[in-house]
Coordinates of C-alpha atoms in Angstrom, one line a residue:
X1217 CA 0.0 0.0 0.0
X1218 CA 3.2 2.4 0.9
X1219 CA 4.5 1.7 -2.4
X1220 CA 1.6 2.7 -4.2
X1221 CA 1.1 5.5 -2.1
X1222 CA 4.5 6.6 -3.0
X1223 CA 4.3 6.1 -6.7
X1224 CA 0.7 7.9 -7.1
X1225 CA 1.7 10.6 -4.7
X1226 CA 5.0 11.3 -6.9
X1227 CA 2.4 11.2 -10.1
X1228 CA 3.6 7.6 -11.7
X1229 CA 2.2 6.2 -14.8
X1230 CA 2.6 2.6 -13.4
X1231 CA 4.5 0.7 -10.3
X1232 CA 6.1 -3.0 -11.2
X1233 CA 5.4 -5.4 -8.5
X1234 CA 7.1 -8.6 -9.6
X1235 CA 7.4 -9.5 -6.3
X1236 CA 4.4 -7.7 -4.3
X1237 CA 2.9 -11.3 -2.7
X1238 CA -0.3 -9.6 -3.1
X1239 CA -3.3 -11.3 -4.3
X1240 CA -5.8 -10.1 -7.3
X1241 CA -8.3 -10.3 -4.7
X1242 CA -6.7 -7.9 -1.9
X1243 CA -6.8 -5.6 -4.9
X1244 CA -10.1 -4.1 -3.9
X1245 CA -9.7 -3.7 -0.4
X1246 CA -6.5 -1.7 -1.1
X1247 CA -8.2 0.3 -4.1
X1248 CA -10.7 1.7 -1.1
X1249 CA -7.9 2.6 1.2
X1250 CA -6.0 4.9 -1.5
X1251 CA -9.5 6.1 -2.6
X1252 CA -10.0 7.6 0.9
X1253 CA -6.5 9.3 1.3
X1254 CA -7.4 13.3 1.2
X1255 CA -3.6 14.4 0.3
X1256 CA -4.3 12.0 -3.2
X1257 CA -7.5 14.4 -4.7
X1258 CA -6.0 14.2 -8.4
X1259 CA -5.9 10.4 -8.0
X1260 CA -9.0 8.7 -9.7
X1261 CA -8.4 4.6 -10.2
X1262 CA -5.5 2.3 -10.3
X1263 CA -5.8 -1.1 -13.1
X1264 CA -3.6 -3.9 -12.3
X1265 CA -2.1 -7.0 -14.0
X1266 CA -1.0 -10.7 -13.1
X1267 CA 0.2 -14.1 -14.1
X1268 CA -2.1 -16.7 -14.0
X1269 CA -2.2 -18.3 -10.3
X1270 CA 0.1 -15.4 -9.3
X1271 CA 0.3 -12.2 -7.3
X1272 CA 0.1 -8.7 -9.1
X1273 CA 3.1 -7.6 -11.0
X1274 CA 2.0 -4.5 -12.4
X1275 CA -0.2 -1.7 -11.5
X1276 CA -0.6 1.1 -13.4
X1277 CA -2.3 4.8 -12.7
X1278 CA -5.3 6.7 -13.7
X1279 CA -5.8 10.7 -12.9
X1280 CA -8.0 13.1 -12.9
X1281 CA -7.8 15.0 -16.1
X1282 CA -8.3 18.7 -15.0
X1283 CA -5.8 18.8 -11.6
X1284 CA -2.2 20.4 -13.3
X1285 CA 0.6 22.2 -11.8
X1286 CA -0.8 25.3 -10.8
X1287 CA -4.3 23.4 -9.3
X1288 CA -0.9 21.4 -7.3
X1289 CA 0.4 25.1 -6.1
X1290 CA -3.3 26.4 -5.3
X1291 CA -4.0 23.4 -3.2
X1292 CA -0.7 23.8 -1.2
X1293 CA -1.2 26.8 -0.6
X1294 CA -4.8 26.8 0.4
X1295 CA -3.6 23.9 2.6
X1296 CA -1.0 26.3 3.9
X1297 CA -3.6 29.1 4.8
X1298 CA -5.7 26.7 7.0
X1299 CA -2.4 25.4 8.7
X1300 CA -1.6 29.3 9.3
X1301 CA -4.6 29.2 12.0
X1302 CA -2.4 27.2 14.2
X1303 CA -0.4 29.3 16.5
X1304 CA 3.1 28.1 18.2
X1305 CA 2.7 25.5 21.1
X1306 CA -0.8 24.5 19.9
X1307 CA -1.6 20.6 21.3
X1308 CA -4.0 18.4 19.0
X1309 CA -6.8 19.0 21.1
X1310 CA -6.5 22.7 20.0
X1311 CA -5.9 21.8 16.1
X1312 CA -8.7 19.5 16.3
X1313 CA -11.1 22.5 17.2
X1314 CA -8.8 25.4 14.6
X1315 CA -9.7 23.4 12.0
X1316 CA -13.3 22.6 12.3
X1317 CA -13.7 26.1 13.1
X1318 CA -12.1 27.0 9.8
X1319 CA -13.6 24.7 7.7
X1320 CA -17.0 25.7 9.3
X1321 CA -15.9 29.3 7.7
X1322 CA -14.3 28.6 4.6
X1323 CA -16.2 26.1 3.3
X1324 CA -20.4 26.0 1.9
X1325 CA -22.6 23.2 1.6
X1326 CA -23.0 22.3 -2.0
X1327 CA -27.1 22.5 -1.7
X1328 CA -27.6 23.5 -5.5
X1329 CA -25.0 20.5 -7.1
X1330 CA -27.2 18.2 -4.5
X1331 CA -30.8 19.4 -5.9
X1332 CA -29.9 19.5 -9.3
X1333 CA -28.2 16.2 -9.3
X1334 CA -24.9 17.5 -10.6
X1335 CA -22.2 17.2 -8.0
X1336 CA -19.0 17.7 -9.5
X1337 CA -15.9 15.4 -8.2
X1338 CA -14.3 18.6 -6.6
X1339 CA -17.3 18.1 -3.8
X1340 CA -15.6 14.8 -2.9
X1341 CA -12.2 16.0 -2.2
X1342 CA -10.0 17.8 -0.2
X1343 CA -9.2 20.2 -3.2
X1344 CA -12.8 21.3 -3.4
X1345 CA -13.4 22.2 0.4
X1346 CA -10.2 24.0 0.7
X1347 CA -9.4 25.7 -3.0
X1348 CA -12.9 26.2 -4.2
X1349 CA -14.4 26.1 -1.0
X1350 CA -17.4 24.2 -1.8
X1351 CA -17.8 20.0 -1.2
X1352 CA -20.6 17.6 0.7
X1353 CA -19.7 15.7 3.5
X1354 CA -17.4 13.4 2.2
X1355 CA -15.2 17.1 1.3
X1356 CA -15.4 18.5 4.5
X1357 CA -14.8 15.2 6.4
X1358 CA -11.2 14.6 3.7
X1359 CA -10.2 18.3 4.0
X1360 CA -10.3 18.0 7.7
X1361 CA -8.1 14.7 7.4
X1362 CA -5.6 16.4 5.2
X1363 CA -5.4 19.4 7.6
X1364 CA -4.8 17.0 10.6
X1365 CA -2.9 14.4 9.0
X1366 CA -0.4 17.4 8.2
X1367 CA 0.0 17.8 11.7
X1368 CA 0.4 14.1 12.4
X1369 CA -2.9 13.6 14.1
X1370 CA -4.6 10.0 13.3
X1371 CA -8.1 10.1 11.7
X1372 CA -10.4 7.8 9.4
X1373 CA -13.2 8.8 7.7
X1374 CA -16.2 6.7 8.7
X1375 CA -19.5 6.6 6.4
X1376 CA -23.1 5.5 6.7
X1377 CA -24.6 4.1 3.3
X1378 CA -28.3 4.0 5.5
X1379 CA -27.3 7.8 5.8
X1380 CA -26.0 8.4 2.6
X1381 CA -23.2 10.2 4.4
X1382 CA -20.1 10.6 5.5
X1383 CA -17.6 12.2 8.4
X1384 CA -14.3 12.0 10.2
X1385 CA -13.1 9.9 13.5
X1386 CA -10.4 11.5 15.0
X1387 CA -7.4 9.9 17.4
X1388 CA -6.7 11.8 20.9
X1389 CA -5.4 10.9 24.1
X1390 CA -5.4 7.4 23.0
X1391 CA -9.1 7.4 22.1
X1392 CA -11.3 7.7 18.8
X1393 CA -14.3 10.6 18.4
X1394 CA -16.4 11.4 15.8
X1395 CA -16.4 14.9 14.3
X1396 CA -18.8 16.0 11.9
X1397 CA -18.2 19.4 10.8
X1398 CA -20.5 19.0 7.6
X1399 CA -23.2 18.8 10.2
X1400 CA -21.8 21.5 12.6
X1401 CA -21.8 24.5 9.0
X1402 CA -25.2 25.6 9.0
X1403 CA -27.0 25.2 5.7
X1404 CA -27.7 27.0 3.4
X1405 CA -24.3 28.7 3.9
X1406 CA -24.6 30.9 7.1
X1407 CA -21.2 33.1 7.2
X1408 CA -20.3 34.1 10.6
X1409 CA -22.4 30.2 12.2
X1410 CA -20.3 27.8 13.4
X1411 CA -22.0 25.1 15.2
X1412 CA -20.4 22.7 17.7
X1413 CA -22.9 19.6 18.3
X1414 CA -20.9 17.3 16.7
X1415 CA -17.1 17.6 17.9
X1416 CA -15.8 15.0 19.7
X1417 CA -18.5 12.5 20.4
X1418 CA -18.8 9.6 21.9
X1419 CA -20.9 6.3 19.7
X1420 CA -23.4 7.1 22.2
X1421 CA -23.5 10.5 22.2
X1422 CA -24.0 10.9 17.8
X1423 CA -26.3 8.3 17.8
X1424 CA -28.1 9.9 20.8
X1425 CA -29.2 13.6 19.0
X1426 CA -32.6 14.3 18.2
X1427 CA -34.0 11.8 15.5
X1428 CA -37.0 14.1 15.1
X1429 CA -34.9 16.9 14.2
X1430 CA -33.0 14.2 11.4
X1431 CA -29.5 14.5 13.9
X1432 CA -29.1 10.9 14.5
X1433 CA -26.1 9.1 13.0
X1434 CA -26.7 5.6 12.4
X1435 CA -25.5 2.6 10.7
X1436 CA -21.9 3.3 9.5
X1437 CA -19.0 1.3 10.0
X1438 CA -16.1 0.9 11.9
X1439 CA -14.1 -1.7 14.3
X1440 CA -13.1 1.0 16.2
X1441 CA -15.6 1.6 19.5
X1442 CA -15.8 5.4 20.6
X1443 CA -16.3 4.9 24.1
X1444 CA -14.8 7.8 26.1
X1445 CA -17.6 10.6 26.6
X1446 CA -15.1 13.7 28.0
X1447 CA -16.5 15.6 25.5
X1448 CA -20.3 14.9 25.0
X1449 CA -21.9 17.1 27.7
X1450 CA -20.7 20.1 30.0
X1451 CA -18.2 21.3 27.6
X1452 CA -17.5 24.9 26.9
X1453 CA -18.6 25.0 23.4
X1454 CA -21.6 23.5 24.1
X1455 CA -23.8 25.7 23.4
X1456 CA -21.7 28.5 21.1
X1457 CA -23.1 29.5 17.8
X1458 CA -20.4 31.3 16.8
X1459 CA -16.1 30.3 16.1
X1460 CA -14.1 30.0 18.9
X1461 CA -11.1 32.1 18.3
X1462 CA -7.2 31.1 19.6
X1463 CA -5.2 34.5 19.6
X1464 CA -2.1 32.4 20.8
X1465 CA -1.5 28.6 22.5
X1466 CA -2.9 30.2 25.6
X1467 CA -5.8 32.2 24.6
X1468 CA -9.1 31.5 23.4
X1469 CA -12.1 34.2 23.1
X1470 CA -15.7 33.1 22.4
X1471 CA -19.2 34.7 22.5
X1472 CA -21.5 33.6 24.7
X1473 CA -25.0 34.8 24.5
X1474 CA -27.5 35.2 28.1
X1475 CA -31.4 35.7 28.0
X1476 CA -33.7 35.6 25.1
X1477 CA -35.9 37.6 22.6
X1478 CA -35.6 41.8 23.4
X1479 CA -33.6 40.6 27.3
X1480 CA -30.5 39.2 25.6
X1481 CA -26.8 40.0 26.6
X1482 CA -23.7 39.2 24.1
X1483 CA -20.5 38.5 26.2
X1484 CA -17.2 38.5 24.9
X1485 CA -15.3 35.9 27.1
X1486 CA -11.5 35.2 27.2
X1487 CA -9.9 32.2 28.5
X1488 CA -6.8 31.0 29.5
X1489 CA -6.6 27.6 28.0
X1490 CA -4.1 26.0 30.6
X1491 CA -6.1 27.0 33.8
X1492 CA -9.7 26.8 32.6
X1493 CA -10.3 30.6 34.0
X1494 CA -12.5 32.9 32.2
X1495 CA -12.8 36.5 32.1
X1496 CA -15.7 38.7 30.7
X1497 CA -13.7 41.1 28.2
X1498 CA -16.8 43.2 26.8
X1499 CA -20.5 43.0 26.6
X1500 CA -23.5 44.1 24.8
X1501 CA -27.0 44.0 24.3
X1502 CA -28.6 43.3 21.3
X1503 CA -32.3 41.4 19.7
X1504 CA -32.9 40.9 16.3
X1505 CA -36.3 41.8 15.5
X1506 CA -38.4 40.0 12.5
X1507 CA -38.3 42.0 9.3
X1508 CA -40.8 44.1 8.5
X1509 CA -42.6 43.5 11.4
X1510 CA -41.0 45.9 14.1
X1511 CA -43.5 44.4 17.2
X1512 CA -42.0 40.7 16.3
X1513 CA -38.8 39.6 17.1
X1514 CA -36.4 36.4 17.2
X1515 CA -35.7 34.4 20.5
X1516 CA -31.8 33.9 19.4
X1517 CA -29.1 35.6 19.3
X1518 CA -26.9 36.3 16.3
X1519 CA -23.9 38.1 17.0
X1520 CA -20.9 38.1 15.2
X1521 CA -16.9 37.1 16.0
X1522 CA -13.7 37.3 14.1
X1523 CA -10.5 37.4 14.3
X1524 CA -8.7 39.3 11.3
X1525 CA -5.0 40.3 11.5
X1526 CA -4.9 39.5 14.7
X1527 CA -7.4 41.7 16.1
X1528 CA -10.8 40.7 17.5
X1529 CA -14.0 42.2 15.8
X1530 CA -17.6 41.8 16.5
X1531 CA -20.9 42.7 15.2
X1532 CA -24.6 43.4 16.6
X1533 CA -27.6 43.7 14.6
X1534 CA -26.4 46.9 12.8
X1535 CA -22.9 47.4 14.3
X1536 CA -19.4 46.4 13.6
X1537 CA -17.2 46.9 16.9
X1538 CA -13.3 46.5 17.4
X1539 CA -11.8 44.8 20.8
X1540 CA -9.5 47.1 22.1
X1541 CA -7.3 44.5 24.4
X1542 CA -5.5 47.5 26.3
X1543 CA -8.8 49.4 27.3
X1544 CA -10.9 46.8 27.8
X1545 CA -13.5 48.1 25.5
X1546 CA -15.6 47.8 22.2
X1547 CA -14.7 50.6 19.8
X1548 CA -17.6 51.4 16.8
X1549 CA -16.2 50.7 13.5
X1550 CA -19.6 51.1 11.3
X1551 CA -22.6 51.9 12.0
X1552 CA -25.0 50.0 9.1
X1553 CA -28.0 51.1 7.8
X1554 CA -30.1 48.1 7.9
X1555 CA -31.2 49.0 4.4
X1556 CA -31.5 45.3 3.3
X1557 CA -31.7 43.4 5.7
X1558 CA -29.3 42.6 9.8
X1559 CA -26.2 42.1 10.2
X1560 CA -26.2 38.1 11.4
X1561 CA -22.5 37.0 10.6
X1562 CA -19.3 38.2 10.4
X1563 CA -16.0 35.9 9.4
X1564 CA -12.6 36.8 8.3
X1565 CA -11.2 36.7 4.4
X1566 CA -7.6 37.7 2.9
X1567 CA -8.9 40.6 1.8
X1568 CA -11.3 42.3 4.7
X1569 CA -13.9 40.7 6.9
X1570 CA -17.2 39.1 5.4
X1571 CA -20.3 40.8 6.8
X1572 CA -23.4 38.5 6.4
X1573 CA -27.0 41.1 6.3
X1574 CA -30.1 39.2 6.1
X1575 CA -33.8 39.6 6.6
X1576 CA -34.0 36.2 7.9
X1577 CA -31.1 34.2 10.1
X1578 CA -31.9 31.2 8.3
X1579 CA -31.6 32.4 4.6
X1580 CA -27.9 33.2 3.4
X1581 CA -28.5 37.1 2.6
X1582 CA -26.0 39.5 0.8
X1583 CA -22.3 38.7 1.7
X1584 CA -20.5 42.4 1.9
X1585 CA -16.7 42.8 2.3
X1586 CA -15.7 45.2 4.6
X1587 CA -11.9 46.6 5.3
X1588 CA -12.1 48.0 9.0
X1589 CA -10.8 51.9 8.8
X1590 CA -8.9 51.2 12.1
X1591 CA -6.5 49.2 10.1
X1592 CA -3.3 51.3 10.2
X1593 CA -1.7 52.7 7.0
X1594 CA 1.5 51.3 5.4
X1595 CA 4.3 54.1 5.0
X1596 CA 5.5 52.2 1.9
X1597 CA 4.7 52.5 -1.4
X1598 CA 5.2 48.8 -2.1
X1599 CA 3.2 47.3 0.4
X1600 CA -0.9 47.2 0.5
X1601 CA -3.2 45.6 3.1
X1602 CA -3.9 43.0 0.7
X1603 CA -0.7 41.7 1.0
X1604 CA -0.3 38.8 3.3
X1605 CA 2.8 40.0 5.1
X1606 CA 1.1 43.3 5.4
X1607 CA 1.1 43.1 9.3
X1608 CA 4.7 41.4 9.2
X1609 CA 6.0 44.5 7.4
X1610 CA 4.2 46.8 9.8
X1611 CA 5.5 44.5 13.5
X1612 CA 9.1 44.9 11.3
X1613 CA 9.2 48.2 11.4
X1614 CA 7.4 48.8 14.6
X1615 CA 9.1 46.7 17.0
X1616 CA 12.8 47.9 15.6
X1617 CA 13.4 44.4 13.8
X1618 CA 14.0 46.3 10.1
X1619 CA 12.5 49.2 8.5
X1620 CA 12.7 50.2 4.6
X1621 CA 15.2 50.4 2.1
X1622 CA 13.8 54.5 1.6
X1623 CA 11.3 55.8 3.6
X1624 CA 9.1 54.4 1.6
X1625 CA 9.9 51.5 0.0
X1626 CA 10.5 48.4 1.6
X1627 CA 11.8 46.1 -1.1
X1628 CA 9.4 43.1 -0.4
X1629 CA 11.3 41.2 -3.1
X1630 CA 14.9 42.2 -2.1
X1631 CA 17.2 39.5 -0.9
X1632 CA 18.6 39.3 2.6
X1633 CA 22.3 38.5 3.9
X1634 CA 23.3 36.4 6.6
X1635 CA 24.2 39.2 8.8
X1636 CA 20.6 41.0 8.3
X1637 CA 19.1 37.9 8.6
X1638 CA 20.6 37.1 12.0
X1639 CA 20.7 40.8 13.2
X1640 CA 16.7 40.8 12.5
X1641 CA 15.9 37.5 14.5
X1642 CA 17.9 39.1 17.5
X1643 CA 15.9 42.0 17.5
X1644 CA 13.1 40.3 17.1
X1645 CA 14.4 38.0 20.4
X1646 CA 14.8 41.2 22.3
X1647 CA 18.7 41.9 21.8
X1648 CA 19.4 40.0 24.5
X1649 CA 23.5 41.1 25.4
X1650 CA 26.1 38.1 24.6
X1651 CA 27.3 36.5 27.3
X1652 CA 30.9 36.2 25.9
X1653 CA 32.8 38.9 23.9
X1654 CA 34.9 36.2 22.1
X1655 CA 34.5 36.3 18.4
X1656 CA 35.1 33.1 16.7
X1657 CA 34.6 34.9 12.9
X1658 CA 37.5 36.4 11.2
X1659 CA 35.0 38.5 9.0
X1660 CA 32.7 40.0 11.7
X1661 CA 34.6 43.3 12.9
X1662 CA 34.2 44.4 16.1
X1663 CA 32.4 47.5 15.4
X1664 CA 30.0 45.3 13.0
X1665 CA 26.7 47.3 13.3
X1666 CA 25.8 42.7 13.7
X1667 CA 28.5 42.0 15.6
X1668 CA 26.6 41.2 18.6
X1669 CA 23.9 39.6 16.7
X1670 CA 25.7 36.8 15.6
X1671 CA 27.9 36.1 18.9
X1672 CA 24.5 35.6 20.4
X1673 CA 23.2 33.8 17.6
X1674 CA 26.5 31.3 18.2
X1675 CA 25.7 31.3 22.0
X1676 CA 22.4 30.2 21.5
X1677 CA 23.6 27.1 19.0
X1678 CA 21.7 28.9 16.2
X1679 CA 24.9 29.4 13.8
X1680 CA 27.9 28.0 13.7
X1681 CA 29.0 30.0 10.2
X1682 CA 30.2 29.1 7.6
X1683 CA 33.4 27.1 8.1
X1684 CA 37.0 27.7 8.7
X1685 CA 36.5 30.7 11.0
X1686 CA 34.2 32.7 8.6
X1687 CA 30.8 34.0 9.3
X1688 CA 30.6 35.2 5.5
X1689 CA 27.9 37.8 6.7
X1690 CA 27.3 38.9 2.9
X1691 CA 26.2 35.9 1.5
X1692 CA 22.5 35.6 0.7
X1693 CA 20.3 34.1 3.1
X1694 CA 18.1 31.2 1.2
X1695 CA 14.6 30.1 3.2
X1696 CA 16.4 26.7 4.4
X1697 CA 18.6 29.2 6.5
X1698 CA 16.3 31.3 7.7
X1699 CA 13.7 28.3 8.3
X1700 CA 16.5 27.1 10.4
X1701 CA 17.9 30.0 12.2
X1702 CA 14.2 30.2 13.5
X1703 CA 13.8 26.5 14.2
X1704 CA 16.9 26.4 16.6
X1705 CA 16.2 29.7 17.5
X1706 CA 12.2 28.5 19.0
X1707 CA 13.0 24.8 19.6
X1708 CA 16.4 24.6 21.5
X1709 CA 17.1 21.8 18.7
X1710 CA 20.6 22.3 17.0
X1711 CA 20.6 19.6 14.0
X1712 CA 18.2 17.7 11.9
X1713 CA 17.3 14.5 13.1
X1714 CA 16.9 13.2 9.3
X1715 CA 17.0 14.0 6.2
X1716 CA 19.2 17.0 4.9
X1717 CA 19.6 19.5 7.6
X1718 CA 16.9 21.7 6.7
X1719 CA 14.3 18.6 6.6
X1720 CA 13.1 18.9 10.5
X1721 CA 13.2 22.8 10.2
X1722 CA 11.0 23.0 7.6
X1723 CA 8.5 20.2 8.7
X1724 CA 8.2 22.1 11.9
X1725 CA 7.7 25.3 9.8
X1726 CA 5.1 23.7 7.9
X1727 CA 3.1 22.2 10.6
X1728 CA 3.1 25.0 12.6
X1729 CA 1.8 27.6 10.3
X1730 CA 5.2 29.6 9.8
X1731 CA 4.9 29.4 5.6
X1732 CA 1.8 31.0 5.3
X1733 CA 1.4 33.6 2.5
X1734 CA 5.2 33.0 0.7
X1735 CA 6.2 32.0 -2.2
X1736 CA 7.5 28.8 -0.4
X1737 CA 3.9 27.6 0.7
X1738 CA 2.1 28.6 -2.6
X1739 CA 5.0 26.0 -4.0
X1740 CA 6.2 28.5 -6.3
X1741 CA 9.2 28.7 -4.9
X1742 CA 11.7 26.0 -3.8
X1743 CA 13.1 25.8 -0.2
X1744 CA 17.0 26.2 -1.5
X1745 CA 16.0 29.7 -3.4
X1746 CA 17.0 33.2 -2.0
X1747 CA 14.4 34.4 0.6
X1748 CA 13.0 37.6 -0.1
X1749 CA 12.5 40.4 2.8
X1750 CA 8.7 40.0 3.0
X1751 CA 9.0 36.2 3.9
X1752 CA 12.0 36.6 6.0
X1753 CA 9.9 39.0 8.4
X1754 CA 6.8 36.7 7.9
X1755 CA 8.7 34.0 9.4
X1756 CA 9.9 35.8 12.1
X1757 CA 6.5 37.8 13.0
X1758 CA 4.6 34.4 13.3
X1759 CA 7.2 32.9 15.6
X1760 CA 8.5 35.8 17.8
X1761 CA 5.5 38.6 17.8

């Protein structure tokens, strides 16, 4: 199975198995697995050959027709967005719950392909959910796979043919749970809704929900039992509508709403993950009344959370509000109209948040994009808020790490040396003082504007130069040094443990979210190429801001 794996997922027209030992009729059993791997979405059927009374010798390859290079590079680096949710220290129990609340998010319901009878293969896969951010369950439940599986937590996906659908079991603290997050998007497409009724169950607990209300699973498949219930009652996302937000490892905000109809009250809460203590951060109060009919009003609530470079916003009926973490307080952003309809979502996008107005909570409405005013203006010409290391450029240049090449320009594209490259990262570390004055570099002069830069770095095990005494603090820094500079730099770790010696810094870069947004995760660059400024402070704003 490995061996196919490895041949399909390094695009192979056919694999010779003279000696595989497998039989013609193991054939289909393994045909199933492969069909159920998420990271193989271009893969469509294998064909195999065999000697009469004999195992298979040959198999040979069929793909899907329309997946090419660049569908390759937007996957990767839609797969690298998701993975960018994940903040530094994160355990699985906290990627388990990032990305169901992404997906929940980024991802619709195909309803239309279902009533028309038209589903394209896209829906199926990983590729659809995450690139073209539409699929059916069996999408959702493989995008999540992928999105774990890249972070080296176990899943399966488990389906019901009584049901005619299909979700993920997840491994954790030694035990299985289902997780539905087709079930847990509200359909049609609600931006803004993210329910939480099926994360983590027990067998007991998803076959438990309301049949009435059609949110009974039954009748799938598995020989794995899901016995452990830690998760099926008395948990905090219980009963929250809306995403649960990590700012860091430590931190997670969430709206929880109190009271019902015109007596309702919107509380931002934060809490620290480790202790389980919760804080109220801001409160509001807010009812949605029925539209066109200003004496009627909805029981629920329907406010709105989101967390867009790195700042918290919410939204009321006809409000958008920003969290100010140092005051403690909501600051108005917009006031809306209500022209068409109540504001009753809010999510984040590249580009701006997503502002869901309705008439109705259950219907999807008019999606608007809005760009919060707050957001604070670049000094440089070449760099715009759609850029995604807008907010790396701006920490930069803020916190003392590097400013521009003018006043303004910053040269996003420009190379970087060694010496800038280790100069930034201590800055960026606090420019802690060397313990040592000893200089073991026969090119870094004492009066080096990076002199102390890089006998720190040394101190610290993150460089060693370049051999022979020499730092050679003019030679361009490619993304396997920087990606390591960092990785020894957060980790403590001085060497790869396999591979070439940038293979464990750049797994650990890639699980934890560090590529996001460069050329290196949209694979359009490779890992040996010159790294250009904007990455380089990318990298270090995700690890050390």
């Amino acid at each position: 199975l490995e061996n196919l794996r490895g041949a399909i997922l390094n695009r192979a027209d056919a694999l010779d198995t003279p000696d595989s030992g497998v039989w013609p009729s193991e054939m289909q059993a393994i045909s199933e697995e492969l069909n159920q791997d998420p990271e193989l979405y271009y893969y469509d059927y294998f064909s195999y050959s065999y000697y009469d009374n004999s195992t298979v010798s040959r198999v040979e390859f069929h793909y899907h027709e329309q997946y090419g290079e660049a569908h390759e590079a937007a996957f990767e680096e839609a797969v690298a967005e998701a993975l960018n949710e994940l903040k530094p220290g994160m355990t699985d129990l906290q990627a388990v719950i990032v990305f169901h609340e992404y997906l929940t998010q980024h991802v619709a319901y195909d309803s239309e392909g279902l009533a028309s009878g038209e589903l394209p293969a896209e829906d199926f896969s990983a590729y659809g959910a995450l690139v073209l951010g539409k699929a059916v369950c069996q999408g959702y439940a493989q995008a999540y796979r992928l999105l774990l599986g890249r972070c080296g937590i176990e899943s399966r996906y488990i389906s019901s043919d009584a049901m005619n659908h299909g979700w993920a079991e997840v491994s954790l603290f030694g035990n299985w749970y289902h997780v539905d997050v087709t079930w847990d998007d509200p359909t049609p497409d609600s931006v803004g809704q993210s329910e939480h009724t099926f994360l983590l169950l027990s067998d007991k607990a998803i076959a438990a929900s309301d049949s009435d209300a059609g949110e009974r699973h039954y009748g799938w498949k598995s020989d794995y039992p899901r016995t452990d219930d830690t998760f099926d009652s008395g948990i905090l996302w219980e009963d929250v509508s809306t995403p649960l937000y990590f700012t860091d490892a430590d931190t997670l905000w969430y709206l929880y709403a109190e009271g019902s109809g015109t007596d309702q009250t919107i509380y931002l809460l934060c809490r620290d993950w480790n202790s389980g203590e919760e804080a109220v951060a801001a409160s509001f109060q807010e009812y949605w009344p029925v539209w066109g009919n200003e004496y009627s009003y909805w029981m629920g609530a329907y406010p709105g959370i989101a967390l867009w470079r790195g700042r918290l916003y919410l939204s009321d009926k006809s409000h958008i509000y920003v969290y100010d973490e140092e005051r403690g307080e909501l600051e108005t952003l917009l006031a809306y109209g209500c022209e068409d309809g109540y504001i009753y979502g809010l999510a984040p996008a590249a580009d701006g948040l997503r502002v869901r107005v309705s008439t109705d909570p259950n219907e999807s409405g008019t999606v608007y994009r809005y760009v919060p005013e707050d957001l604070p203006e670049s000094p440089f010409t070449d760099v715009s808020a759609s850029d995604p290391y807008y907010e790396a450029v701006l920490w930069a240049l803020g916190s003392g790490v590097t400013d521009g090449v003018t006043e303004t320009s910053f040269d996003p594209e420009g190379t970087c040396n060694r010496a800038q490259v280790v100069t930034f990262l201590w800055r960026a570390m606090g420019r802690p003082a060397p313990v040592s004055s000893v200089n073991p570099f026969a090119d870094v002069a004492e009066g080096a504007w990076y002199h102390d830069a890089v006998l720190w770095a040394v101190e610290q095990g993150i460089t060693d130069g370049t051999g022979d005494a020499i730092f050679s603090p003019n030679a361009t820094c490619s993304y396997a040094h920087i990606l390591t500079f960092l990785w020894r730099a957060m980790t403590g770790n001085s060497a790869s443990s396999y591979g070439k010696w940038y293979d464990e810094p750049w797994d650990w870069s890639f699980t934890n979210g560090v590529l996001w947004g460069t050329p290196l995760a949209g694979g359009s660059a490779d890992i040996t190429d010159d790294c250009p400024r904007s990455s380089v402070v990318s990298f270090l704003w995700r690890c050390a801001a």
